[in-house]
Amino acid sequence: MRWYLTLFIIAALAGCGKNTLPSGLKMEKSKVLTSSLGHKAYIVETSSVSDDVTQVFLDFADGTCGAGVIASYQLNAEFKLTWLSGNELQIKKTKPLEVQYNASWPLLRCSNHVVKVSVVEFEANNKI
């Protein structure tokens, strides 16, 4: 339940400017990476009194929907995003990092779009 509630809150706030966030909630968004088909992936970190979370989000090319892809309940979770093709996203993460995946993992869908997501783990003492 916590996973879905957090995704809902973050998705609802993702379009908000920093000046419109509720008191006590801080949000940082990474640079957006766009695939050759127009899908967009980015990392969002939020911090509040009750929870910290780092999530990877996906906005589909048609702009009508998006999805939370993967989440870790901590700040500064080390994720690196790479588009392997127009509809295949690779996420690199450290091995000990505990994460939760989207319920439809590894294929995320929106109307006629499908994006395949894979995770590659690496040792924490190695750079991504």
PDB file of C-alpha atoms in Angstrom:
ATOM      1  CA  MET A   1       0.000   0.000   0.000  1.00  0.00           C
ATOM      2  CA  ARG A   2       2.832   2.380   0.936  1.00  0.00           C
ATOM      3  CA  TRP A   3       4.404   1.849  -2.518  1.00  0.00           C
ATOM      4  CA  TYR A   4       1.237   2.741  -4.430  1.00  0.00           C
ATOM      5  CA  LEU A   5       0.376   5.692  -2.186  1.00  0.00           C
ATOM      6  CA  THR A   6       3.868   7.124  -2.589  1.00  0.00           C
ATOM      7  CA  LEU A   7       3.737   6.648  -6.375  1.00  0.00           C
ATOM      8  CA  PHE A   8       0.375   8.408  -6.520  1.00  0.00           C
ATOM      9  CA  ILE A   9       1.601  11.353  -4.443  1.00  0.00           C
ATOM     10  CA  ILE A  10       4.831  11.720  -6.409  1.00  0.00           C
ATOM     11  CA  ALA A  11       3.060  11.408  -9.767  1.00  0.00           C
ATOM     12  CA  ALA A  12       0.548  14.041  -8.721  1.00  0.00           C
ATOM     13  CA  LEU A  13       3.322  16.381  -7.623  1.00  0.00           C
ATOM     14  CA  ALA A  14       5.732  15.709 -10.503  1.00  0.00           C
ATOM     15  CA  GLY A  15       4.159  18.466 -12.582  1.00  0.00           C
ATOM     16  CA  CYS A  16       4.186  20.973  -9.738  1.00  0.00           C
ATOM     17  CA  GLY A  17       6.744  23.738  -9.551  1.00  0.00           C
ATOM     18  CA  LYS A  18       8.915  23.866  -6.440  1.00  0.00           C
ATOM     19  CA  ASN A  19       6.920  26.839  -5.116  1.00  0.00           C
ATOM     20  CA  THR A  20       3.662  24.859  -5.096  1.00  0.00           C
ATOM     21  CA  LEU A  21       4.798  21.847  -3.056  1.00  0.00           C
ATOM     22  CA  PRO A  22       3.138  21.253   0.310  1.00  0.00           C
ATOM     23  CA  SER A  23       5.010  22.470   3.374  1.00  0.00           C
ATOM     24  CA  GLY A  24       7.620  19.960   4.566  1.00  0.00           C
ATOM     25  CA  LEU A  25       7.940  18.157   1.223  1.00  0.00           C
ATOM     26  CA  LYS A  26      11.082  18.561  -0.854  1.00  0.00           C
ATOM     27  CA  MET A  27      11.409  17.230  -4.399  1.00  0.00           C
ATOM     28  CA  GLU A  28      14.342  17.068  -6.818  1.00  0.00           C
ATOM     29  CA  LYS A  29      14.063  15.878 -10.421  1.00  0.00           C
ATOM     30  CA  SER A  30      17.022  14.661 -12.466  1.00  0.00           C
ATOM     31  CA  LYS A  31      17.796  15.463 -16.066  1.00  0.00           C
ATOM     32  CA  VAL A  32      15.257  13.849 -18.411  1.00  0.00           C
ATOM     33  CA  LEU A  33      16.598  11.227 -20.839  1.00  0.00           C
ATOM     34  CA  THR A  34      14.559  10.868 -24.035  1.00  0.00           C
ATOM     35  CA  SER A  35      14.583   7.720 -26.175  1.00  0.00           C
ATOM     36  CA  SER A  36      14.633   7.776 -29.983  1.00  0.00           C
ATOM     37  CA  LEU A  37      10.861   7.070 -29.890  1.00  0.00           C
ATOM     38  CA  GLY A  38      10.171  10.004 -27.577  1.00  0.00           C
ATOM     39  CA  HIS A  39       9.717   8.162 -24.247  1.00  0.00           C
ATOM     40  CA  LYS A  40      11.202  10.040 -21.284  1.00  0.00           C
ATOM     41  CA  ALA A  41      12.859   8.612 -18.165  1.00  0.00           C
ATOM     42  CA  TYR A  42      13.989  10.535 -15.100  1.00  0.00           C
ATOM     43  CA  ILE A  43      14.741  10.163 -11.395  1.00  0.00           C
ATOM     44  CA  VAL A  44      12.740  11.955  -8.710  1.00  0.00           C
ATOM     45  CA  GLU A  45      13.810  12.234  -5.074  1.00  0.00           C
ATOM     46  CA  THR A  46      11.338  13.346  -2.448  1.00  0.00           C
ATOM     47  CA  SER A  47      11.874  13.971   1.209  1.00  0.00           C
ATOM     48  CA  SER A  48       9.200  14.558   3.815  1.00  0.00           C
ATOM     49  CA  VAL A  49       8.842  14.247   7.554  1.00  0.00           C
ATOM     50  CA  SER A  50       7.562  10.674   7.227  1.00  0.00           C
ATOM     51  CA  ASP A  51       9.346   9.243   4.138  1.00  0.00           C
ATOM     52  CA  ASP A  52      12.276   9.594   1.797  1.00  0.00           C
ATOM     53  CA  VAL A  53      12.090   7.967  -1.616  1.00  0.00           C
ATOM     54  CA  THR A  54      14.092   7.870  -4.860  1.00  0.00           C
ATOM     55  CA  GLN A  55      12.095   6.742  -7.902  1.00  0.00           C
ATOM     56  CA  VAL A  56      12.551   6.284 -11.620  1.00  0.00           C
ATOM     57  CA  PHE A  57       9.630   7.558 -13.694  1.00  0.00           C
ATOM     58  CA  LEU A  58       8.668   7.000 -17.311  1.00  0.00           C
ATOM     59  CA  ASP A  59       6.581   9.368 -19.445  1.00  0.00           C
ATOM     60  CA  PHE A  60       5.343   7.702 -22.632  1.00  0.00           C
ATOM     61  CA  ALA A  61       5.882   9.366 -26.016  1.00  0.00           C
ATOM     62  CA  ASP A  62       2.258  10.299 -26.619  1.00  0.00           C
ATOM     63  CA  GLY A  63       2.209  12.326 -23.390  1.00  0.00           C
ATOM     64  CA  THR A  64      -1.061  10.834 -22.174  1.00  0.00           C
ATOM     65  CA  CYS A  65       0.359   8.701 -19.374  1.00  0.00           C
ATOM     66  CA  GLY A  66       3.380   7.752 -17.380  1.00  0.00           C
ATOM     67  CA  ALA A  67       4.439   5.243 -14.748  1.00  0.00           C
ATOM     68  CA  GLY A  68       6.640   4.815 -11.738  1.00  0.00           C
ATOM     69  CA  VAL A  69       9.193   2.185 -12.716  1.00  0.00           C
ATOM     70  CA  ILE A  70      11.284   1.390  -9.643  1.00  0.00           C
ATOM     71  CA  ALA A  71      11.622   2.911  -6.164  1.00  0.00           C
ATOM     72  CA  SER A  72      13.946   2.818  -3.169  1.00  0.00           C
ATOM     73  CA  TYR A  73      12.889   4.216   0.193  1.00  0.00           C
ATOM     74  CA  GLN A  74      15.974   6.323   0.740  1.00  0.00           C
ATOM     75  CA  LEU A  75      17.534   9.460  -0.686  1.00  0.00           C
ATOM     76  CA  ASN A  76      20.558   9.354  -2.969  1.00  0.00           C
ATOM     77  CA  ALA A  77      19.820   5.844  -4.190  1.00  0.00           C
ATOM     78  CA  GLU A  78      22.287   5.263  -6.978  1.00  0.00           C
ATOM     79  CA  PHE A  79      20.435   4.717 -10.261  1.00  0.00           C
ATOM     80  CA  LYS A  80      21.833   5.273 -13.750  1.00  0.00           C
ATOM     81  CA  LEU A  81      19.444   5.318 -16.711  1.00  0.00           C
ATOM     82  CA  THR A  82      20.323   4.292 -20.266  1.00  0.00           C
ATOM     83  CA  TRP A  83      18.065   3.851 -23.300  1.00  0.00           C
ATOM     84  CA  LEU A  84      19.267   0.676 -25.068  1.00  0.00           C
ATOM     85  CA  SER A  85      16.755   1.259 -27.885  1.00  0.00           C
ATOM     86  CA  GLY A  86      13.691   3.408 -28.522  1.00  0.00           C
ATOM     87  CA  ASN A  87      11.579   1.250 -26.227  1.00  0.00           C
ATOM     88  CA  GLU A  88      14.069  -0.460 -23.892  1.00  0.00           C
ATOM     89  CA  LEU A  89      15.278   1.245 -20.714  1.00  0.00           C
ATOM     90  CA  GLN A  90      18.157  -0.110 -18.629  1.00  0.00           C
ATOM     91  CA  ILE A  91      18.544   0.894 -14.982  1.00  0.00           C
ATOM     92  CA  LYS A  92      21.836   0.290 -13.194  1.00  0.00           C
ATOM     93  CA  LYS A  93      21.720   0.080  -9.383  1.00  0.00           C
ATOM     94  CA  THR A  94      24.010  -0.980  -6.536  1.00  0.00           C
ATOM     95  CA  LYS A  95      23.632  -4.622  -5.385  1.00  0.00           C
ATOM     96  CA  PRO A  96      22.633  -4.029  -1.775  1.00  0.00           C
ATOM     97  CA  LEU A  97      20.045  -1.411  -2.750  1.00  0.00           C
ATOM     98  CA  GLU A  98      16.558  -2.607  -1.823  1.00  0.00           C
ATOM     99  CA  VAL A  99      13.942  -1.638  -4.414  1.00  0.00           C
ATOM    100  CA  GLN A 100      10.304  -2.160  -5.327  1.00  0.00           C
ATOM    101  CA  TYR A 101       9.169  -2.619  -8.918  1.00  0.00           C
ATOM    102  CA  ASN A 102       6.060  -1.472 -10.778  1.00  0.00           C
ATOM    103  CA  ALA A 103       3.329  -4.122 -10.645  1.00  0.00           C
ATOM    104  CA  SER A 104       3.505  -4.714 -14.426  1.00  0.00           C
ATOM    105  CA  TRP A 105       7.313  -5.084 -14.381  1.00  0.00           C
ATOM    106  CA  PRO A 106       9.224  -5.524 -16.731  1.00  0.00           C
ATOM    107  CA  LEU A 107       6.849  -4.413 -19.512  1.00  0.00           C
ATOM    108  CA  LEU A 108       5.203  -1.037 -18.952  1.00  0.00           C
ATOM    109  CA  ARG A 109       2.300  -0.132 -21.235  1.00  0.00           C
ATOM    110  CA  CYS A 110       0.334   2.936 -22.266  1.00  0.00           C
ATOM    111  CA  SER A 111      -2.194   2.621 -25.112  1.00  0.00           C
ATOM    112  CA  ASN A 112      -0.117   1.250 -28.023  1.00  0.00           C
ATOM    113  CA  HIS A 113       3.288   1.920 -26.386  1.00  0.00           C
ATOM    114  CA  VAL A 114       5.310  -0.747 -24.579  1.00  0.00           C
ATOM    115  CA  VAL A 115       8.615  -0.084 -22.824  1.00  0.00           C
ATOM    116  CA  LYS A 116      10.740  -2.968 -21.579  1.00  0.00           C
ATOM    117  CA  VAL A 117      12.796  -2.230 -18.472  1.00  0.00           C
ATOM    118  CA  SER A 118      15.787  -4.192 -17.183  1.00  0.00           C
ATOM    119  CA  VAL A 119      17.956  -3.779 -14.101  1.00  0.00           C
ATOM    120  CA  VAL A 120      21.681  -4.385 -13.948  1.00  0.00           C
ATOM    121  CA  GLU A 121      23.290  -4.604 -10.523  1.00  0.00           C
ATOM    122  CA  PHE A 122      26.848  -3.644  -9.702  1.00  0.00           C
ATOM    123  CA  GLU A 123      29.006  -3.826  -6.577  1.00  0.00           C
ATOM    124  CA  ALA A 124      28.663  -0.756  -4.346  1.00  0.00           C
ATOM    125  CA  ASN A 125      32.422  -0.097  -4.351  1.00  0.00           C
ATOM    126  CA  ASN A 126      32.504   0.123  -8.183  1.00  0.00           C
ATOM    127  CA  LYS A 127      31.407   3.197 -10.094  1.00  0.00           C
ATOM    128  CA  ILE A 128      28.415   2.913 -12.405  1.00  0.00           C
TER     129      ILE A 128
END
